[in-house]
PDB file of C-alpha atoms in Angstrom:
ATOM      1  CA  UNK V   1      79.931 -73.913  17.207  1.00 47.00           C
ATOM      2  CA  UNK V   2      82.453 -73.570  20.036  1.00 44.00           C
ATOM      3  CA  UNK V   3      82.109 -75.664  23.228  1.00 47.00           C
ATOM      4  CA  UNK V   4      80.799 -72.729  25.292  1.00 45.00           C
ATOM      5  CA  UNK V   5      78.122 -71.955  22.706  1.00 45.00           C
ATOM      6  CA  UNK V   6      77.191 -75.637  22.513  1.00 49.00           C
ATOM      7  CA  UNK V   7      76.808 -75.730  26.293  1.00 47.00           C
ATOM      8  CA  UNK V   8      74.602 -72.608  26.212  1.00 47.00           C
ATOM      9  CA  UNK V   9      72.484 -74.160  23.477  1.00 67.00           C
ATOM     10  CA  UNK V  10      72.107 -77.406  25.454  1.00 72.00           C
ATOM     11  CA  UNK V  11      71.107 -75.478  28.583  1.00 77.00           C
ATOM     12  CA  UNK V  12      68.480 -73.537  26.645  1.00 82.00           C
ATOM     13  CA  UNK V  13      67.154 -76.755  25.077  1.00 85.00           C
ATOM     14  CA  UNK V  14      66.843 -78.352  28.519  1.00 89.00           C
ATOM     15  CA  UNK V  15      65.011 -75.291  29.834  1.00 90.00           C
ATOM     16  CA  UNK V  16      62.563 -75.210  26.927  1.00 92.00           C
ATOM     17  CA  UNK V  17      62.005 -78.971  27.075  1.00 93.00           C
ATOM     18  CA  UNK V  18      61.164 -78.867  30.795  1.00 94.00           C
ATOM     19  CA  UNK V  19      58.788 -75.915  30.301  1.00 95.00           C
ATOM     20  CA  UNK V  20      57.130 -77.601  27.329  1.00 96.00           C
ATOM     21  CA  UNK V  21      56.674 -80.849  29.240  1.00 97.00           C
ATOM     22  CA  UNK V  22      55.190 -79.096  32.278  1.00 97.00           C
ATOM     23  CA  UNK V  23      52.996 -76.874  30.089  1.00 97.00           C
ATOM     24  CA  UNK V  24      51.542 -79.775  28.107  1.00 97.00           C
ATOM     25  CA  UNK V  25      50.873 -81.633  31.348  1.00 97.00           C
ATOM     26  CA  UNK V  26      49.064 -78.610  32.809  1.00 97.00           C
ATOM     27  CA  UNK V  27      46.932 -78.091  29.700  1.00 97.00           C
ATOM     28  CA  UNK V  28      45.923 -81.747  29.565  1.00 97.00           C
ATOM     29  CA  UNK V  29      45.134 -81.803  33.290  1.00 96.00           C
ATOM     30  CA  UNK V  30      42.789 -78.857  32.784  1.00 96.00           C
ATOM     31  CA  UNK V  31      41.187 -80.597  29.815  1.00 96.00           C
ATOM     32  CA  UNK V  32      40.784 -83.867  31.734  1.00 95.00           C
ATOM     33  CA  UNK V  33      39.207 -82.045  34.665  1.00 94.00           C
ATOM     34  CA  UNK V  34      36.748 -80.270  32.392  1.00 95.00           C
ATOM     35  CA  UNK V  35      35.916 -83.489  30.514  1.00 94.00           C
ATOM     36  CA  UNK V  36      35.283 -85.317  33.794  1.00 91.00           C
ATOM     37  CA  UNK V  37      32.460 -82.863  34.533  1.00 92.00           C
ATOM     38  CA  UNK V  38      30.649 -83.164  31.211  1.00 92.00           C
ATOM     39  CA  UNK V  39      26.970 -83.597  31.995  1.00 91.00           C
ATOM     40  CA  UNK V  40      27.136 -81.392  35.092  1.00 91.00           C
ATOM     41  CA  UNK V  41      27.493 -77.625  35.572  1.00 91.00           C
ATOM     42  CA  UNK V  42      30.743 -77.221  33.715  1.00 92.00           C
ATOM     43  CA  UNK V  43      31.944 -73.672  32.900  1.00 94.00           C
ATOM     44  CA  UNK V  44      35.203 -73.623  30.973  1.00 95.00           C
ATOM     45  CA  UNK V  45      36.325 -70.141  32.099  1.00 95.00           C
ATOM     46  CA  UNK V  46      37.655 -70.961  35.620  1.00 94.00           C
ATOM     47  CA  UNK V  47      39.466 -74.037  34.309  1.00 96.00           C
ATOM     48  CA  UNK V  48      41.028 -72.074  31.436  1.00 97.00           C
ATOM     49  CA  UNK V  49      42.151 -69.287  33.781  1.00 96.00           C
ATOM     50  CA  UNK V  50      43.689 -71.820  36.173  1.00 96.00           C
ATOM     51  CA  UNK V  51      45.621 -73.425  33.314  1.00 97.00           C
ATOM     52  CA  UNK V  52      46.728 -70.007  32.055  1.00 97.00           C
ATOM     53  CA  UNK V  53      48.023 -69.031  35.487  1.00 97.00           C
ATOM     54  CA  UNK V  54      49.951 -72.314  35.652  1.00 97.00           C
ATOM     55  CA  UNK V  55      51.468 -71.517  32.254  1.00 97.00           C
ATOM     56  CA  UNK V  56      52.377 -68.035  33.519  1.00 97.00           C
ATOM     57  CA  UNK V  57      54.504 -69.565  36.270  1.00 97.00           C
ATOM     58  CA  UNK V  58      55.901 -72.320  34.035  1.00 96.00           C
ATOM     59  CA  UNK V  59      56.520 -70.660  30.680  1.00 96.00           C
ATOM     60  CA  UNK V  60      57.160 -66.963  31.327  1.00 95.00           C
ATOM     61  CA  UNK V  61      60.402 -67.536  33.317  1.00 94.00           C
ATOM     62  CA  UNK V  62      61.594 -70.005  30.691  1.00 93.00           C
ATOM     63  CA  UNK V  63      60.954 -67.713  27.725  1.00 92.00           C
ATOM     64  CA  UNK V  64      62.438 -64.672  29.491  1.00 91.00           C
ATOM     65  CA  UNK V  65      65.589 -66.606  30.392  1.00 90.00           C
ATOM     66  CA  UNK V  66      65.812 -68.110  26.903  1.00 85.00           C
ATOM     67  CA  UNK V  67      65.588 -64.729  25.171  1.00 83.00           C
ATOM     68  CA  UNK V  68      68.057 -63.225  27.646  1.00 83.00           C
ATOM     69  CA  UNK V  69      70.533 -66.022  27.023  1.00 79.00           C
ATOM     70  CA  UNK V  70      70.130 -65.701  23.255  1.00 75.00           C
ATOM     71  CA  UNK V  71      70.761 -61.963  23.421  1.00 72.00           C
ATOM     72  CA  UNK V  72      73.495 -61.726  26.042  1.00 71.00           C
ATOM     73  CA  UNK V  73      74.830 -65.244  26.551  1.00 68.00           C
ATOM     74  CA  UNK V  74      75.318 -66.781  29.989  1.00 63.00           C
ATOM     75  CA  UNK V  75      75.329 -64.346  32.898  1.00 62.00           C
ATOM     76  CA  UNK V  76      76.330 -64.918  36.487  1.00 62.00           C
ATOM     77  CA  UNK V  77      73.770 -62.677  38.182  1.00 75.00           C
ATOM     78  CA  UNK V  78      71.589 -64.796  40.442  1.00 75.00           C
ATOM     79  CA  UNK V  79      68.709 -62.345  40.158  1.00 79.00           C
ATOM     80  CA  UNK V  80      68.434 -63.061  36.444  1.00 77.00           C
ATOM     81  CA  UNK V  81      68.155 -66.831  36.797  1.00 83.00           C
ATOM     82  CA  UNK V  82      65.080 -68.755  35.745  1.00 87.00           C
ATOM     83  CA  UNK V  83      64.407 -69.888  39.321  1.00 90.00           C
ATOM     84  CA  UNK V  84      64.354 -66.346  40.672  1.00 92.00           C
ATOM     85  CA  UNK V  85      62.043 -65.206  37.868  1.00 93.00           C
ATOM     86  CA  UNK V  86      59.788 -68.163  38.661  1.00 94.00           C
ATOM     87  CA  UNK V  87      59.669 -67.207  42.358  1.00 95.00           C
ATOM     88  CA  UNK V  88      58.763 -63.663  41.329  1.00 95.00           C
ATOM     89  CA  UNK V  89      55.993 -65.052  39.111  1.00 95.00           C
ATOM     90  CA  UNK V  90      54.670 -67.098  42.051  1.00 94.00           C
ATOM     91  CA  UNK V  91      54.770 -64.046  44.312  1.00 95.00           C
ATOM     92  CA  UNK V  92      53.057 -61.900  41.681  1.00 95.00           C
ATOM     93  CA  UNK V  93      50.140 -64.324  41.310  1.00 95.00           C
ATOM     94  CA  UNK V  94      49.772 -64.497  45.101  1.00 92.00           C
ATOM     95  CA  UNK V  95      49.800 -60.705  45.442  1.00 93.00           C
ATOM     96  CA  UNK V  96      47.310 -60.392  42.585  1.00 93.00           C
ATOM     97  CA  UNK V  97      45.021 -62.762  44.480  1.00 88.00           C
ATOM     98  CA  UNK V  98      45.351 -60.773  47.708  1.00 84.00           C
ATOM     99  CA  UNK V  99      44.713 -57.519  45.833  1.00 88.00           C
ATOM    100  CA  UNK V 100      41.289 -58.653  44.605  1.00 86.00           C
ATOM    101  CA  UNK V 101      39.771 -58.040  48.035  1.00 79.00           C
ATOM    102  CA  UNK V 102      41.316 -54.569  48.251  1.00 84.00           C
ATOM    103  CA  UNK V 103      40.972 -53.132  44.742  1.00 88.00           C
ATOM    104  CA  UNK V 104      38.130 -55.374  43.498  1.00 86.00           C
ATOM    105  CA  UNK V 105      39.993 -56.108  40.275  1.00 88.00           C
ATOM    106  CA  UNK V 106      40.689 -59.703  39.299  1.00 90.00           C
ATOM    107  CA  UNK V 107      43.892 -59.988  37.260  1.00 93.00           C
ATOM    108  CA  UNK V 108      43.367 -63.682  36.519  1.00 93.00           C
ATOM    109  CA  UNK V 109      42.474 -63.195  32.843  1.00 95.00           C
ATOM    110  CA  UNK V 110      45.451 -60.996  31.852  1.00 96.00           C
ATOM    111  CA  UNK V 111      47.832 -63.228  33.819  1.00 96.00           C
ATOM    112  CA  UNK V 112      46.383 -66.285  32.055  1.00 97.00           C
ATOM    113  CA  UNK V 113      46.723 -64.601  28.656  1.00 97.00           C
ATOM    114  CA  UNK V 114      50.375 -63.744  29.332  1.00 97.00           C
ATOM    115  CA  UNK V 115      50.962 -67.334  30.429  1.00 97.00           C
ATOM    116  CA  UNK V 116      49.294 -68.724  27.298  1.00 97.00           C
ATOM    117  CA  UNK V 117      51.288 -66.495  24.950  1.00 97.00           C
ATOM    118  CA  UNK V 118      54.494 -67.376  26.828  1.00 97.00           C
ATOM    119  CA  UNK V 119      53.801 -71.082  26.435  1.00 97.00           C
ATOM    120  CA  UNK V 120      53.119 -70.712  22.699  1.00 97.00           C
ATOM    121  CA  UNK V 121      56.490 -68.941  22.335  1.00 95.00           C
ATOM    122  CA  UNK V 122      58.254 -71.601  24.422  1.00 95.00           C
ATOM    123  CA  UNK V 123      56.602 -74.431  22.502  1.00 95.00           C
ATOM    124  CA  UNK V 124      57.570 -73.122  19.057  1.00 93.00           C
ATOM    125  CA  UNK V 125      61.105 -72.264  20.151  1.00 92.00           C
ATOM    126  CA  UNK V 126      61.413 -75.800  21.492  1.00 93.00           C
ATOM    127  CA  UNK V 127      59.791 -77.342  18.409  1.00 91.00           C
ATOM    128  CA  UNK V 128      62.065 -75.417  16.062  1.00 89.00           C
ATOM    129  CA  UNK V 129      65.157 -77.124  17.464  1.00 82.00           C
ATOM    130  CA  UNK V 130      63.615 -80.584  17.873  1.00 85.00           C
ATOM    131  CA  UNK V 131      63.590 -83.665  15.738  1.00 87.00           C
ATOM    132  CA  UNK V 132      60.423 -85.693  15.215  1.00 89.00           C
ATOM    133  CA  UNK V 133      60.927 -88.738  17.429  1.00 92.00           C
ATOM    134  CA  UNK V 134      62.307 -86.982  20.553  1.00 90.00           C
ATOM    135  CA  UNK V 135      59.604 -84.299  20.273  1.00 92.00           C
ATOM    136  CA  UNK V 136      56.886 -86.919  19.928  1.00 95.00           C
ATOM    137  CA  UNK V 137      58.349 -88.767  22.910  1.00 95.00           C
ATOM    138  CA  UNK V 138      58.122 -85.651  25.101  1.00 95.00           C
ATOM    139  CA  UNK V 139      54.501 -85.040  24.076  1.00 96.00           C
ATOM    140  CA  UNK V 140      53.502 -88.673  24.654  1.00 97.00           C
ATOM    141  CA  UNK V 141      55.278 -88.842  28.021  1.00 97.00           C
ATOM    142  CA  UNK V 142      53.666 -85.555  29.141  1.00 97.00           C
ATOM    143  CA  UNK V 143      50.256 -86.909  28.101  1.00 97.00           C
ATOM    144  CA  UNK V 144      50.762 -90.136  30.053  1.00 97.00           C
ATOM    145  CA  UNK V 145      51.976 -88.137  33.052  1.00 96.00           C
ATOM    146  CA  UNK V 146      48.880 -85.915  32.922  1.00 96.00           C
ATOM    147  CA  UNK V 147      46.550 -88.929  32.903  1.00 95.00           C
ATOM    148  CA  UNK V 148      48.471 -90.516  35.794  1.00 95.00           C
ATOM    149  CA  UNK V 149      48.459 -87.310  37.875  1.00 94.00           C
ATOM    150  CA  UNK V 150      44.757 -86.810  37.198  1.00 93.00           C
ATOM    151  CA  UNK V 151      43.990 -90.365  38.252  1.00 92.00           C
ATOM    152  CA  UNK V 152      45.995 -90.095  41.465  1.00 91.00           C
ATOM    153  CA  UNK V 153      44.616 -86.659  42.356  1.00 87.00           C
ATOM    154  CA  UNK V 154      40.981 -87.000  41.363  1.00 87.00           C
ATOM    155  CA  UNK V 155      40.437 -90.735  41.643  1.00 82.00           C
ATOM    156  CA  UNK V 156      39.430 -90.579  45.306  1.00 79.00           C
ATOM    157  CA  UNK V 157      36.629 -88.931  47.261  1.00 78.00           C
ATOM    158  CA  UNK V 158      39.054 -86.317  48.594  1.00 78.00           C
ATOM    159  CA  UNK V 159      39.493 -84.272  45.405  1.00 81.00           C
ATOM    160  CA  UNK V 160      36.978 -85.721  42.986  1.00 85.00           C
ATOM    161  CA  UNK V 161      35.857 -83.345  40.203  1.00 88.00           C
ATOM    162  CA  UNK V 162      32.232 -84.284  40.999  1.00 88.00           C
ATOM    163  CA  UNK V 163      32.565 -83.395  44.693  1.00 86.00           C
ATOM    164  CA  UNK V 164      29.340 -81.378  44.954  1.00 84.00           C
ATOM    165  CA  UNK V 165      27.326 -83.943  43.013  1.00 87.00           C
ATOM    166  CA  UNK V 166      28.671 -86.715  45.231  1.00 86.00           C
ATOM    167  CA  UNK V 167      27.821 -84.910  48.447  1.00 85.00           C
ATOM    168  CA  UNK V 168      24.309 -84.237  47.149  1.00 84.00           C
ATOM    169  CA  UNK V 169      23.785 -87.821  46.027  1.00 85.00           C
ATOM    170  CA  UNK V 170      25.237 -89.898  48.851  1.00 81.00           C
ATOM    171  CA  UNK V 171      27.227 -87.631  51.161  1.00 80.00           C
ATOM    172  CA  UNK V 172      30.364 -89.791  50.949  1.00 81.00           C
ATOM    173  CA  UNK V 173      32.970 -87.040  50.627  1.00 84.00           C
ATOM    174  CA  UNK V 174      36.033 -85.959  52.534  1.00 84.00           C
ATOM    175  CA  UNK V 175      35.465 -83.227  55.122  1.00 84.00           C
ATOM    176  CA  UNK V 176      38.528 -81.090  54.354  1.00 86.00           C
ATOM    177  CA  UNK V 177      37.255 -79.432  51.132  1.00 85.00           C
ATOM    178  CA  UNK V 178      34.086 -78.253  52.904  1.00 86.00           C
ATOM    179  CA  UNK V 179      36.159 -76.596  55.618  1.00 89.00           C
ATOM    180  CA  UNK V 180      38.577 -75.055  53.127  1.00 88.00           C
ATOM    181  CA  UNK V 181      35.753 -73.701  50.954  1.00 88.00           C
ATOM    182  CA  UNK V 182      34.110 -72.143  54.008  1.00 90.00           C
ATOM    183  CA  UNK V 183      37.345 -70.442  55.072  1.00 91.00           C
ATOM    184  CA  UNK V 184      38.072 -69.331  51.484  1.00 89.00           C
ATOM    185  CA  UNK V 185      34.673 -67.669  51.299  1.00 91.00           C
ATOM    186  CA  UNK V 186      35.302 -65.892  54.611  1.00 92.00           C
ATOM    187  CA  UNK V 187      38.605 -64.633  53.203  1.00 87.00           C
ATOM    188  CA  UNK V 188      36.880 -63.462  50.034  1.00 84.00           C
ATOM    189  CA  UNK V 189      34.105 -61.695  51.957  1.00 87.00           C
ATOM    190  CA  UNK V 190      36.036 -60.298  54.924  1.00 88.00           C
ATOM    191  CA  UNK V 191      39.722 -60.607  54.028  1.00 85.00           C
ATOM    192  CA  UNK V 192      40.482 -62.833  57.008  1.00 87.00           C
ATOM    193  CA  UNK V 193      40.583 -66.618  57.618  1.00 91.00           C
ATOM    194  CA  UNK V 194      37.911 -67.055  60.272  1.00 92.00           C
ATOM    195  CA  UNK V 195      34.943 -69.236  61.184  1.00 87.00           C
ATOM    196  CA  UNK V 196      32.856 -66.089  61.592  1.00 89.00           C
ATOM    197  CA  UNK V 197      31.723 -67.267  65.024  1.00 86.00           C
ATOM    198  CA  UNK V 198      31.885 -64.633  67.766  1.00 87.00           C
ATOM    199  CA  UNK V 199      33.132 -62.010  65.340  1.00 89.00           C
ATOM    200  CA  UNK V 200      36.016 -62.451  62.911  1.00 91.00           C
ATOM    201  CA  UNK V 201      38.491 -64.228  65.157  1.00 91.00           C
ATOM    202  CA  UNK V 202      41.646 -64.974  63.165  1.00 91.00           C
ATOM    203  CA  UNK V 203      42.510 -68.658  62.610  1.00 89.00           C
ATOM    204  CA  UNK V 204      46.336 -69.130  62.470  1.00 87.00           C
ATOM    205  CA  UNK V 205      46.263 -71.950  59.939  1.00 80.00           C
ATOM    206  CA  UNK V 206      48.506 -72.471  56.878  1.00 77.00           C
ATOM    207  CA  UNK V 207      46.581 -70.245  54.451  1.00 68.00           C
TER     208      UNK V 207
END
C-alpha cells in the first residue's frame, strides 16, 4: 500500500472509530434512560426514536464519507466533507421537526431507521478492520463514557428521568423543564413560542 493510500485508510479508520464510539454511547444512554424508568410509565418508542435520530446525525455522514472515499479517494470539495454532511443532517432533522406542525407528518421513525441502518453499516465496516483488543477498548470506553454522561446529566433534580414522579411525590424539581414543556406544547399546538396570555404574543427566546 502506498503512503497516500495508507493515509486515506487511516483517515477512514479514524472516522469510523469516532462514529462507532459516539453511536455506542448514544445507544447505551438511551438504554440507561429507559432502565432508570422501569416501574413507571415507560414506553420504549420515544426513546428508540431519539436514539435513532442521534445515530442519523452521527453515522450517516460517516458512512457516506467512507463509501465516497473508498470509491473515489480523497477529494478536495468542502461540500463533500463529513462535517458539511453532518450539518445538513442536523438541518434536515430540524426542518422535519418544524414540518410536523404544517404537514402533520412525523418523520421521526424513518429518520431513526435510516440512522440505525447507517450505524450498523459503520459498526461492521469498523469491526472488519479492527483487532480484538483495540475494538474491545473502544467499546468499554464508550460504555464507561455513557454511564458517566448519564450520571452527570440525570443525577440531579434538573434533568432526572423520574421528573414527573418527583414533582408529584415531593415537588422538589427544577423550574426550567416545566417552563420549557409549556412552551414546547404551545409550539406544537399553535406553531409559536408563546405563553398564550393575551393572545399568542411571540417570546423571543432561544428556541
